[in-house]
Amino acid sequence: MNNGVEKLRIGELAEITGITKRTIDYYTNLGLLKAERSTSNYRYYKSDAIERLYKIEEMKSSGMSLKDIKCTFEKEHQYEEVDIQEIRLHMQTLQNEVATLLEQMKQQEETAQTTIKNKVSKESVALMQSLLLLIT
């Protein structure tokens, strides 16, 4: 169940944060927190729920309603999704540019090799091959 991310039961989360299980359950039902259900139907919260609970309490203390807090979280999530989409698009563009550059470099290399071959006489090539055999 771990998957590299620490998961907490509601009681553990309540103990760590000092927020009651009833309040955590209420926030979960409102959609302010996300819980995963185990096969035995226990709710598990990722460790980032601790910070999220503190943030909810801080926003409540500043006078925000739970509805406004939920809207704020939803907007943040939308911005994150847009950012990820923009990053993917930018990465695809860069990948295409790199592929184009590599193809151009390959063509230039082939052109340079052809130019050199055309400028070197057959006798020179034979001489170079002979020298290579002597050196190795």
mmCIF file of N, CA and C in Angstrom:
data_model
loop_
_atom_site.group_PDB
_atom_site.id
_atom_site.type_symbol
_atom_site.label_atom_id
_atom_site.label_comp_id
_atom_site.label_asym_id
_atom_site.label_seq_id
_atom_site.Cartn_x
_atom_site.Cartn_y
_atom_site.Cartn_z
ATOM 1 N N MET A 1 0.820 -1.202 0.000
ATOM 2 C CA MET A 1 0.000 0.000 0.000
ATOM 3 C C MET A 1 0.854 1.253 0.000
ATOM 4 N N ASN A 2 2.155 1.138 0.294
ATOM 5 C CA ASN A 2 2.992 2.319 0.495
ATOM 6 C C ASN A 2 3.316 3.066 -0.784
ATOM 7 N N ASN A 3 3.814 2.401 -1.811
ATOM 8 C CA ASN A 3 4.149 3.037 -3.096
ATOM 9 C C ASN A 3 5.093 4.223 -2.972
ATOM 10 N N GLY A 4 5.942 4.249 -1.949
ATOM 11 C CA GLY A 4 6.916 5.322 -1.824
ATOM 12 C C GLY A 4 6.373 6.592 -1.193
ATOM 13 N N VAL A 5 5.070 6.660 -0.949
ATOM 14 C CA VAL A 5 4.464 7.833 -0.322
ATOM 15 C C VAL A 5 3.833 7.374 0.979
ATOM 16 N N GLU A 6 4.188 8.053 2.067
ATOM 17 C CA GLU A 6 3.630 7.681 3.362
ATOM 18 C C GLU A 6 2.135 7.952 3.369
ATOM 19 N N LYS A 7 1.369 6.975 3.858
ATOM 20 C CA LYS A 7 -0.079 7.134 3.943
ATOM 21 C C LYS A 7 -0.498 7.003 5.391
ATOM 22 N N LEU A 8 -1.453 7.813 5.761
ATOM 23 C CA LEU A 8 -1.882 7.885 7.148
ATOM 24 C C LEU A 8 -3.365 7.557 7.257
ATOM 25 N N ARG A 9 -3.723 6.876 8.336
ATOM 26 C CA ARG A 9 -5.135 6.684 8.643
ATOM 27 C C ARG A 9 -5.663 7.978 9.229
ATOM 28 N N ILE A 10 -6.982 8.109 9.236
ATOM 29 C CA ILE A 10 -7.596 9.346 9.721
ATOM 30 C C ILE A 10 -7.197 9.647 11.167
ATOM 31 N N GLY A 11 -7.086 8.608 11.998
ATOM 32 C CA GLY A 11 -6.691 8.812 13.394
ATOM 33 C C GLY A 11 -5.276 9.352 13.513
ATOM 34 N N GLU A 12 -4.385 8.824 12.682
ATOM 35 C CA GLU A 12 -2.999 9.303 12.686
ATOM 36 C C GLU A 12 -2.930 10.756 12.221
ATOM 37 N N LEU A 13 -3.707 11.062 11.187
ATOM 38 C CA LEU A 13 -3.742 12.429 10.663
ATOM 39 C C LEU A 13 -4.277 13.387 11.723
ATOM 40 N N ALA A 14 -5.308 12.967 12.439
ATOM 41 C CA ALA A 14 -5.886 13.789 13.504
ATOM 42 C C ALA A 14 -4.878 14.017 14.621
ATOM 43 N N GLU A 15 -4.170 12.973 14.972
ATOM 44 C CA GLU A 15 -3.176 13.081 16.048
ATOM 45 C C GLU A 15 -2.041 14.024 15.667
ATOM 46 N N ILE A 16 -1.571 13.918 14.437
ATOM 47 C CA ILE A 16 -0.452 14.756 13.985
ATOM 48 C C ILE A 16 -0.854 16.223 13.906
ATOM 49 N N THR A 17 -2.047 16.492 13.388
ATOM 50 C CA THR A 17 -2.460 17.875 13.130
ATOM 51 C C THR A 17 -3.210 18.525 14.285
ATOM 52 N N GLY A 18 -3.756 17.711 15.202
ATOM 53 C CA GLY A 18 -4.561 18.265 16.282
ATOM 54 C C GLY A 18 -5.966 18.630 15.817
ATOM 55 N N ILE A 19 -6.357 18.166 14.651
ATOM 56 C CA ILE A 19 -7.692 18.418 14.094
ATOM 57 C C ILE A 19 -8.491 17.133 14.276
ATOM 58 N N THR A 20 -9.726 17.259 14.713
ATOM 59 C CA THR A 20 -10.509 16.070 15.042
ATOM 60 C C THR A 20 -10.799 15.215 13.812
ATOM 61 N N LYS A 21 -11.016 13.909 14.094
ATOM 62 C CA LYS A 21 -11.366 12.991 13.012
ATOM 63 C C LYS A 21 -12.670 13.425 12.355
ATOM 64 N N ARG A 22 -13.584 13.930 13.153
ATOM 65 C CA ARG A 22 -14.879 14.370 12.626
ATOM 66 C C ARG A 22 -14.690 15.519 11.628
ATOM 67 N N THR A 23 -13.816 16.474 11.965
ATOM 68 C CA THR A 23 -13.545 17.605 11.072
ATOM 69 C C THR A 23 -12.854 17.129 9.798
ATOM 70 N N ILE A 24 -11.885 16.234 9.950
ATOM 71 C CA ILE A 24 -11.178 15.686 8.779
ATOM 72 C C ILE A 24 -12.169 14.961 7.875
ATOM 73 N N ASP A 25 -13.069 14.190 8.484
ATOM 74 C CA ASP A 25 -14.092 13.480 7.715
ATOM 75 C C ASP A 25 -14.988 14.479 6.981
ATOM 76 N N TYR A 26 -15.356 15.554 7.656
ATOM 77 C CA TYR A 26 -16.202 16.589 7.048
ATOM 78 C C TYR A 26 -15.480 17.230 5.853
ATOM 79 N N TYR A 27 -14.221 17.582 6.030
ATOM 80 C CA TYR A 27 -13.436 18.170 4.938
ATOM 81 C C TYR A 27 -13.330 17.197 3.753
ATOM 82 N N THR A 28 -13.175 15.913 4.079
ATOM 83 C CA THR A 28 -13.089 14.896 3.022
ATOM 84 C C THR A 28 -14.408 14.827 2.253
ATOM 85 N N ASN A 29 -15.516 14.823 2.961
ATOM 86 C CA ASN A 29 -16.832 14.763 2.318
ATOM 87 C C ASN A 29 -17.103 16.006 1.468
ATOM 88 N N LEU A 30 -16.553 17.156 1.877
ATOM 89 C CA LEU A 30 -16.712 18.387 1.092
ATOM 90 C C LEU A 30 -15.802 18.412 -0.136
ATOM 91 N N GLY A 31 -14.814 17.530 -0.156
ATOM 92 C CA GLY A 31 -13.876 17.506 -1.275
ATOM 93 C C GLY A 31 -12.638 18.351 -1.045
ATOM 94 N N LEU A 32 -12.440 18.810 0.182
ATOM 95 C CA LEU A 32 -11.246 19.602 0.503
ATOM 96 C C LEU A 32 -10.019 18.711 0.685
ATOM 97 N N LEU A 33 -10.253 17.471 1.069
ATOM 98 C CA LEU A 33 -9.185 16.484 1.249
ATOM 99 C C LEU A 33 -9.535 15.251 0.431
ATOM 100 N N LYS A 34 -8.506 14.543 0.020
ATOM 101 C CA LYS A 34 -8.721 13.304 -0.730
ATOM 102 C C LYS A 34 -8.207 12.133 0.088
ATOM 103 N N ALA A 35 -9.025 11.101 0.127
ATOM 104 C CA ALA A 35 -8.639 9.876 0.815
ATOM 105 C C ALA A 35 -8.734 8.720 -0.167
ATOM 106 N N GLU A 36 -7.875 7.750 0.031
ATOM 107 C CA GLU A 36 -7.934 6.522 -0.750
ATOM 108 C C GLU A 36 -8.468 5.436 0.161
ATOM 109 N N ARG A 37 -9.262 4.561 -0.390
ATOM 110 C CA ARG A 37 -9.805 3.455 0.390
ATOM 111 C C ARG A 37 -8.944 2.207 0.177
ATOM 112 N N SER A 38 -8.669 1.529 1.261
ATOM 113 C CA SER A 38 -7.937 0.271 1.175
ATOM 114 C C SER A 38 -8.937 -0.845 0.877
ATOM 115 N N THR A 39 -8.427 -2.031 0.644
ATOM 116 C CA THR A 39 -9.318 -3.168 0.379
ATOM 117 C C THR A 39 -10.175 -3.481 1.592
ATOM 118 N N SER A 40 -9.685 -3.132 2.782
ATOM 119 C CA SER A 40 -10.464 -3.336 4.004
ATOM 120 C C SER A 40 -11.313 -2.113 4.342
ATOM 121 N N ASN A 41 -11.427 -1.185 3.383
ATOM 122 C CA ASN A 41 -12.277 0.002 3.458
ATOM 123 C C ASN A 41 -11.791 1.067 4.443
ATOM 124 N N TYR A 42 -10.511 1.014 4.813
ATOM 125 C CA TYR A 42 -9.949 2.092 5.622
ATOM 126 C C TYR A 42 -9.622 3.263 4.702
ATOM 127 N N ARG A 43 -9.779 4.471 5.236
ATOM 128 C CA ARG A 43 -9.373 5.653 4.479
ATOM 129 C C ARG A 43 -7.912 5.937 4.791
ATOM 130 N N TYR A 44 -7.157 6.177 3.725
ATOM 131 C CA TYR A 44 -5.761 6.552 3.876
ATOM 132 C C TYR A 44 -5.539 7.895 3.198
ATOM 133 N N TYR A 45 -4.780 8.744 3.883
ATOM 134 C CA TYR A 45 -4.453 10.068 3.369
ATOM 135 C C TYR A 45 -2.959 10.120 3.085
ATOM 136 N N LYS A 46 -2.599 10.751 1.989
ATOM 137 C CA LYS A 46 -1.184 10.958 1.699
ATOM 138 C C LYS A 46 -0.633 11.951 2.711
ATOM 139 N N SER A 47 0.676 11.913 2.908
ATOM 140 C CA SER A 47 1.291 12.778 3.917
ATOM 141 C C SER A 47 1.123 14.263 3.603
ATOM 142 N N ASP A 48 0.878 14.615 2.334
ATOM 143 C CA ASP A 48 0.667 16.036 2.017
ATOM 144 C C ASP A 48 -0.665 16.561 2.542
ATOM 145 N N ALA A 49 -1.524 15.649 3.042
ATOM 146 C CA ALA A 49 -2.790 16.078 3.650
ATOM 147 C C ALA A 49 -2.532 16.880 4.932
ATOM 148 N N ILE A 50 -1.402 16.642 5.568
ATOM 149 C CA ILE A 50 -1.056 17.387 6.787
ATOM 150 C C ILE A 50 -0.948 18.875 6.451
ATOM 151 N N GLU A 51 -0.154 19.188 5.436
ATOM 152 C CA GLU A 51 0.026 20.581 5.013
ATOM 153 C C GLU A 51 -1.294 21.171 4.525
ATOM 154 N N ARG A 52 -2.063 20.362 3.829
ATOM 155 C CA ARG A 52 -3.354 20.829 3.305
ATOM 156 C C ARG A 52 -4.297 21.185 4.455
ATOM 157 N N LEU A 53 -4.313 20.369 5.496
ATOM 158 C CA LEU A 53 -5.160 20.671 6.659
ATOM 159 C C LEU A 53 -4.741 21.974 7.332
ATOM 160 N N TYR A 54 -3.433 22.157 7.483
ATOM 161 C CA TYR A 54 -2.944 23.403 8.075
ATOM 162 C C TYR A 54 -3.354 24.600 7.215
ATOM 163 N N LYS A 55 -3.284 24.435 5.910
ATOM 164 C CA LYS A 55 -3.657 25.515 5.002
ATOM 165 C C LYS A 55 -5.149 25.828 5.117
ATOM 166 N N ILE A 56 -5.976 24.787 5.197
ATOM 167 C CA ILE A 56 -7.425 24.989 5.356
ATOM 168 C C ILE A 56 -7.697 25.758 6.639
ATOM 169 N N GLU A 57 -7.078 25.337 7.728
ATOM 170 C CA GLU A 57 -7.290 26.002 9.015
ATOM 171 C C GLU A 57 -6.816 27.456 8.982
ATOM 172 N N GLU A 58 -5.698 27.695 8.314
ATOM 173 C CA GLU A 58 -5.173 29.060 8.189
ATOM 174 C C GLU A 58 -6.145 29.932 7.387
ATOM 175 N N MET A 59 -6.655 29.382 6.291
ATOM 176 C CA MET A 59 -7.594 30.140 5.457
ATOM 177 C C MET A 59 -8.906 30.403 6.211
ATOM 178 N N LYS A 60 -9.347 29.414 6.993
ATOM 179 C CA LYS A 60 -10.556 29.609 7.812
ATOM 180 C C LYS A 60 -10.322 30.716 8.837
ATOM 181 N N SER A 61 -9.142 30.727 9.443
ATOM 182 C CA SER A 61 -8.812 31.740 10.455
ATOM 183 C C SER A 61 -8.807 33.144 9.873
ATOM 184 N N SER A 62 -8.485 33.229 8.556
ATOM 185 C CA SER A 62 -8.457 34.550 7.931
ATOM 186 C C SER A 62 -9.853 34.979 7.458
ATOM 187 N N GLY A 63 -10.865 34.150 7.754
ATOM 188 C CA GLY A 63 -12.241 34.542 7.459
ATOM 189 C C GLY A 63 -12.845 33.916 6.213
ATOM 190 N N MET A 64 -12.119 33.033 5.537
ATOM 191 C CA MET A 64 -12.665 32.405 4.332
ATOM 192 C C MET A 64 -13.648 31.301 4.699
ATOM 193 N N SER A 65 -14.687 31.192 3.898
ATOM 194 C CA SER A 65 -15.645 30.101 4.088
ATOM 195 C C SER A 65 -15.064 28.830 3.463
ATOM 196 N N LEU A 66 -15.606 27.693 3.877
ATOM 197 C CA LEU A 66 -15.133 26.428 3.307
ATOM 198 C C LEU A 66 -15.423 26.370 1.812
ATOM 199 N N LYS A 67 -16.514 26.973 1.392
ATOM 200 C CA LYS A 67 -16.851 27.015 -0.032
ATOM 201 C C LYS A 67 -15.783 27.795 -0.807
ATOM 202 N N ASP A 68 -15.376 28.958 -0.246
ATOM 203 C CA ASP A 68 -14.333 29.761 -0.897
ATOM 204 C C ASP A 68 -12.988 29.031 -0.912
ATOM 205 N N ILE A 69 -12.712 28.331 0.171
ATOM 206 C CA ILE A 69 -11.458 27.570 0.241
ATOM 207 C C ILE A 69 -11.453 26.498 -0.842
ATOM 208 N N LYS A 70 -12.573 25.803 -0.992
ATOM 209 C CA LYS A 70 -12.665 24.763 -2.024
ATOM 210 C C LYS A 70 -12.474 25.373 -3.409
ATOM 211 N N CYS A 71 -13.095 26.534 -3.666
ATOM 212 C CA CYS A 71 -12.932 27.207 -4.966
ATOM 213 C C CYS A 71 -11.469 27.577 -5.205
ATOM 214 N N THR A 72 -10.805 28.053 -4.174
ATOM 215 C CA THR A 72 -9.385 28.417 -4.286
ATOM 216 C C THR A 72 -8.552 27.198 -4.658
ATOM 217 N N PHE A 73 -8.795 26.071 -3.983
ATOM 218 C CA PHE A 73 -8.063 24.847 -4.286
ATOM 219 C C PHE A 73 -8.343 24.372 -5.709
ATOM 220 N N GLU A 74 -9.594 24.470 -6.141
ATOM 221 C CA GLU A 74 -9.952 24.035 -7.496
ATOM 222 C C GLU A 74 -9.252 24.900 -8.548
ATOM 223 N N LYS A 75 -9.188 26.207 -8.297
ATOM 224 C CA LYS A 75 -8.492 27.107 -9.232
ATOM 225 C C LYS A 75 -7.013 26.770 -9.297
ATOM 226 N N GLU A 76 -6.396 26.512 -8.137
ATOM 227 C CA GLU A 76 -4.981 26.143 -8.104
ATOM 228 C C GLU A 76 -4.757 24.873 -8.919
ATOM 229 N N HIS A 77 -5.660 23.914 -8.775
ATOM 230 C CA HIS A 77 -5.538 22.650 -9.511
ATOM 231 C C HIS A 77 -5.662 22.888 -11.016
ATOM 232 N N GLN A 78 -6.589 23.767 -11.419
ATOM 233 C CA GLN A 78 -6.755 24.084 -12.838
ATOM 234 C C GLN A 78 -5.489 24.725 -13.389
ATOM 235 N N TYR A 79 -4.889 25.646 -12.622
ATOM 236 C CA TYR A 79 -3.658 26.297 -13.067
ATOM 237 C C TYR A 79 -2.531 25.283 -13.205
ATOM 238 N N GLU A 80 -2.452 24.331 -12.277
ATOM 239 C CA GLU A 80 -1.424 23.298 -12.351
ATOM 240 C C GLU A 80 -1.595 22.472 -13.619
ATOM 241 N N GLU A 81 -2.855 22.113 -13.943
ATOM 242 C CA GLU A 81 -3.113 21.330 -15.149
ATOM 243 C C GLU A 81 -2.729 22.109 -16.399
ATOM 244 N N VAL A 82 -3.045 23.405 -16.431
ATOM 245 C CA VAL A 82 -2.693 24.240 -17.578
ATOM 246 C C VAL A 82 -1.181 24.327 -17.706
ATOM 247 N N ASP A 83 -0.487 24.520 -16.590
ATOM 248 C CA ASP A 83 0.969 24.588 -16.597
ATOM 249 C C ASP A 83 1.567 23.295 -17.143
ATOM 250 N N ILE A 84 1.044 22.165 -16.722
ATOM 251 C CA ILE A 84 1.563 20.881 -17.178
ATOM 252 C C ILE A 84 1.326 20.723 -18.676
ATOM 253 N N GLN A 85 0.147 21.126 -19.153
ATOM 254 C CA GLN A 85 -0.138 21.041 -20.585
ATOM 255 C C GLN A 85 0.803 21.942 -21.385
ATOM 256 N N GLU A 86 1.056 23.141 -20.882
ATOM 257 C CA GLU A 86 1.975 24.053 -21.570
ATOM 258 C C GLU A 86 3.384 23.480 -21.603
ATOM 259 N N ILE A 87 3.804 22.876 -20.520
ATOM 260 C CA ILE A 87 5.139 22.283 -20.448
ATOM 261 C C ILE A 87 5.241 21.129 -21.444
ATOM 262 N N ARG A 88 4.203 20.290 -21.503
ATOM 263 C CA ARG A 88 4.223 19.167 -22.460
ATOM 264 C C ARG A 88 4.301 19.672 -23.890
ATOM 265 N N LEU A 89 3.522 20.715 -24.194
ATOM 266 C CA LEU A 89 3.531 21.281 -25.545
ATOM 267 C C LEU A 89 4.911 21.843 -25.874
ATOM 268 N N HIS A 90 5.500 22.560 -24.924
ATOM 269 C CA HIS A 90 6.829 23.135 -25.122
ATOM 270 C C HIS A 90 7.868 22.028 -25.315
ATOM 271 N N MET A 91 7.755 20.957 -24.527
ATOM 272 C CA MET A 91 8.696 19.842 -24.663
ATOM 273 C C MET A 91 8.561 19.189 -26.038
ATOM 274 N N GLN A 92 7.330 19.049 -26.526
ATOM 275 C CA GLN A 92 7.114 18.458 -27.848
ATOM 276 C C GLN A 92 7.737 19.339 -28.933
ATOM 277 N N THR A 93 7.567 20.655 -28.798
ATOM 278 C CA THR A 93 8.160 21.587 -29.756
ATOM 279 C C THR A 93 9.680 21.463 -29.747
ATOM 280 N N LEU A 94 10.262 21.424 -28.553
ATOM 281 C CA LEU A 94 11.720 21.282 -28.438
ATOM 282 C C LEU A 94 12.191 19.955 -29.027
ATOM 283 N N GLN A 95 11.435 18.898 -28.774
ATOM 284 C CA GLN A 95 11.798 17.590 -29.308
ATOM 285 C C GLN A 95 11.795 17.622 -30.841
ATOM 286 N N ASN A 96 10.794 18.279 -31.424
ATOM 287 C CA ASN A 96 10.729 18.395 -32.884
ATOM 288 C C ASN A 96 11.900 19.208 -33.427
ATOM 289 N N GLU A 97 12.249 20.292 -32.727
ATOM 290 C CA GLU A 97 13.365 21.126 -33.163
ATOM 291 C C GLU A 97 14.680 20.350 -33.106
ATOM 292 N N VAL A 98 14.877 19.579 -32.040
ATOM 293 C CA VAL A 98 16.102 18.780 -31.915
ATOM 294 C C VAL A 98 16.166 17.742 -33.032
ATOM 295 N N ALA A 99 15.049 17.085 -33.321
ATOM 296 C CA ALA A 99 15.023 16.089 -34.398
ATOM 297 C C ALA A 99 15.365 16.738 -35.740
ATOM 298 N N THR A 100 14.835 17.932 -35.983
ATOM 299 C CA THR A 100 15.138 18.654 -37.221
ATOM 300 C C THR A 100 16.618 19.007 -37.299
ATOM 301 N N LEU A 101 17.171 19.505 -36.200
ATOM 302 C CA LEU A 101 18.594 19.852 -36.171
ATOM 303 C C LEU A 101 19.478 18.627 -36.401
ATOM 304 N N LEU A 102 19.131 17.516 -35.781
ATOM 305 C CA LEU A 102 19.920 16.298 -35.969
ATOM 306 C C LEU A 102 19.878 15.839 -37.423
ATOM 307 N N GLU A 103 18.722 15.944 -38.045
ATOM 308 C CA GLU A 103 18.599 15.564 -39.454
ATOM 309 C C GLU A 103 19.436 16.485 -40.338
ATOM 310 N N GLN A 104 19.407 17.798 -40.023
ATOM 311 C CA GLN A 104 20.217 18.753 -40.796
ATOM 312 C C GLN A 104 21.704 18.459 -40.634
ATOM 313 N N MET A 105 22.112 18.137 -39.405
ATOM 314 C CA MET A 105 23.521 17.824 -39.162
ATOM 315 C C MET A 105 23.925 16.567 -39.920
ATOM 316 N N LYS A 106 23.054 15.573 -39.940
ATOM 317 C CA LYS A 106 23.344 14.340 -40.668
ATOM 318 C C LYS A 106 23.499 14.619 -42.162
ATOM 319 N N GLN A 107 22.605 15.456 -42.697
ATOM 320 C CA GLN A 107 22.691 15.800 -44.123
ATOM 321 C C GLN A 107 23.971 16.579 -44.423
ATOM 322 N N GLN A 108 24.336 17.502 -43.534
ATOM 323 C CA GLN A 108 25.558 18.276 -43.741
ATOM 324 C C GLN A 108 26.781 17.362 -43.685
ATOM 325 N N GLU A 109 26.759 16.411 -42.765
ATOM 326 C CA GLU A 109 27.872 15.470 -42.649
ATOM 327 C C GLU A 109 27.994 14.634 -43.927
ATOM 328 N N GLU A 110 26.870 14.162 -44.429
ATOM 329 C CA GLU A 110 26.890 13.370 -45.668
ATOM 330 C C GLU A 110 27.388 14.211 -46.842
ATOM 331 N N THR A 111 26.959 15.467 -46.904
ATOM 332 C CA THR A 111 27.398 16.372 -47.969
ATOM 333 C C THR A 111 28.903 16.604 -47.872
ATOM 334 N N ALA A 112 29.415 16.813 -46.652
ATOM 335 C CA ALA A 112 30.850 17.040 -46.458
ATOM 336 C C ALA A 112 31.647 15.807 -46.873
ATOM 337 N N GLN A 113 31.156 14.619 -46.508
ATOM 338 C CA GLN A 113 31.861 13.397 -46.892
ATOM 339 C C GLN A 113 31.894 13.243 -48.416
ATOM 340 N N THR A 114 30.777 13.535 -49.068
ATOM 341 C CA THR A 114 30.719 13.439 -50.526
ATOM 342 C C THR A 114 31.679 14.428 -51.165
ATOM 343 N N THR A 115 31.724 15.653 -50.631
ATOM 344 C CA THR A 115 32.617 16.685 -51.157
ATOM 345 C C THR A 115 34.070 16.245 -51.028
ATOM 346 N N ILE A 116 34.427 15.709 -49.887
ATOM 347 C CA ILE A 116 35.806 15.257 -49.665
ATOM 348 C C ILE A 116 36.135 14.113 -50.611
ATOM 349 N N LYS A 117 35.207 13.160 -50.743
ATOM 350 C CA LYS A 117 35.446 12.019 -51.635
ATOM 351 C C LYS A 117 35.654 12.491 -53.073
ATOM 352 N N ASN A 118 34.886 13.490 -53.499
ATOM 353 C CA ASN A 118 35.003 13.996 -54.873
ATOM 354 C C ASN A 118 36.314 14.730 -55.101
ATOM 355 N N LYS A 119 36.884 15.313 -54.064
ATOM 356 C CA LYS A 119 38.102 16.100 -54.213
ATOM 357 C C LYS A 119 39.369 15.250 -54.085
ATOM 358 N N VAL A 120 39.237 14.062 -53.491
ATOM 359 C CA VAL A 120 40.402 13.207 -53.289
ATOM 360 C C VAL A 120 40.473 12.216 -54.450
ATOM 361 N N SER A 121 41.631 12.114 -55.049
ATOM 362 C CA SER A 121 41.803 11.197 -56.193
ATOM 363 C C SER A 121 41.846 9.760 -55.711
ATOM 364 N N LYS A 122 41.611 8.847 -56.645
ATOM 365 C CA LYS A 122 41.641 7.428 -56.324
ATOM 366 C C LYS A 122 43.020 7.013 -55.851
ATOM 367 N N GLU A 123 44.047 7.620 -56.427
ATOM 368 C CA GLU A 123 45.413 7.293 -56.024
ATOM 369 C C GLU A 123 45.667 7.721 -54.578
ATOM 370 N N SER A 124 45.137 8.881 -54.206
ATOM 371 C CA SER A 124 45.311 9.375 -52.825
ATOM 372 C C SER A 124 44.602 8.450 -51.840
ATOM 373 N N VAL A 125 43.435 7.984 -52.217
ATOM 374 C CA VAL A 125 42.687 7.074 -51.342
ATOM 375 C C VAL A 125 43.487 5.792 -51.158
ATOM 376 N N ALA A 126 44.036 5.251 -52.239
ATOM 377 C CA ALA A 126 44.838 4.029 -52.162
ATOM 378 C C ALA A 126 46.063 4.251 -51.282
ATOM 379 N N LEU A 127 46.698 5.416 -51.412
ATOM 380 C CA LEU A 127 47.859 5.740 -50.597
ATOM 381 C C LEU A 127 47.485 5.819 -49.115
ATOM 382 N N MET A 128 46.358 6.468 -48.805
ATOM 383 C CA MET A 128 45.907 6.588 -47.408
ATOM 384 C C MET A 128 45.600 5.212 -46.825
ATOM 385 N N GLN A 129 44.985 4.351 -47.615
ATOM 386 C CA GLN A 129 44.667 3.001 -47.142
ATOM 387 C C GLN A 129 45.957 2.225 -46.871
ATOM 388 N N SER A 130 46.935 2.379 -47.715
ATOM 389 C CA SER A 130 48.224 1.710 -47.515
ATOM 390 C C SER A 130 48.897 2.208 -46.248
ATOM 391 N N LEU A 131 48.853 3.523 -46.040
ATOM 392 C CA LEU A 131 49.459 4.086 -44.833
ATOM 393 C C LEU A 131 48.758 3.593 -43.581
ATOM 394 N N LEU A 132 47.459 3.497 -43.636
ATOM 395 C CA LEU A 132 46.701 2.984 -42.492
ATOM 396 C C LEU A 132 47.092 1.548 -42.175
ATOM 397 N N LEU A 133 47.295 0.749 -43.226
ATOM 398 C CA LEU A 133 47.709 -0.646 -42.999
ATOM 399 C C LEU A 133 49.082 -0.715 -42.362
ATOM 400 N N LEU A 134 49.990 0.185 -42.764
ATOM 401 C CA LEU A 134 51.331 0.184 -42.187
ATOM 402 C C LEU A 134 51.326 0.642 -40.730
ATOM 403 N N ILE A 135 50.455 1.597 -40.428
ATOM 404 C CA ILE A 135 50.419 2.158 -39.068
ATOM 405 C C ILE A 135 49.836 1.146 -38.082
ATOM 406 N N THR A 136 48.851 0.419 -38.512
ATOM 407 C CA THR A 136 48.181 -0.508 -37.577
ATOM 408 C C THR A 136 48.761 -1.860 -37.549
#
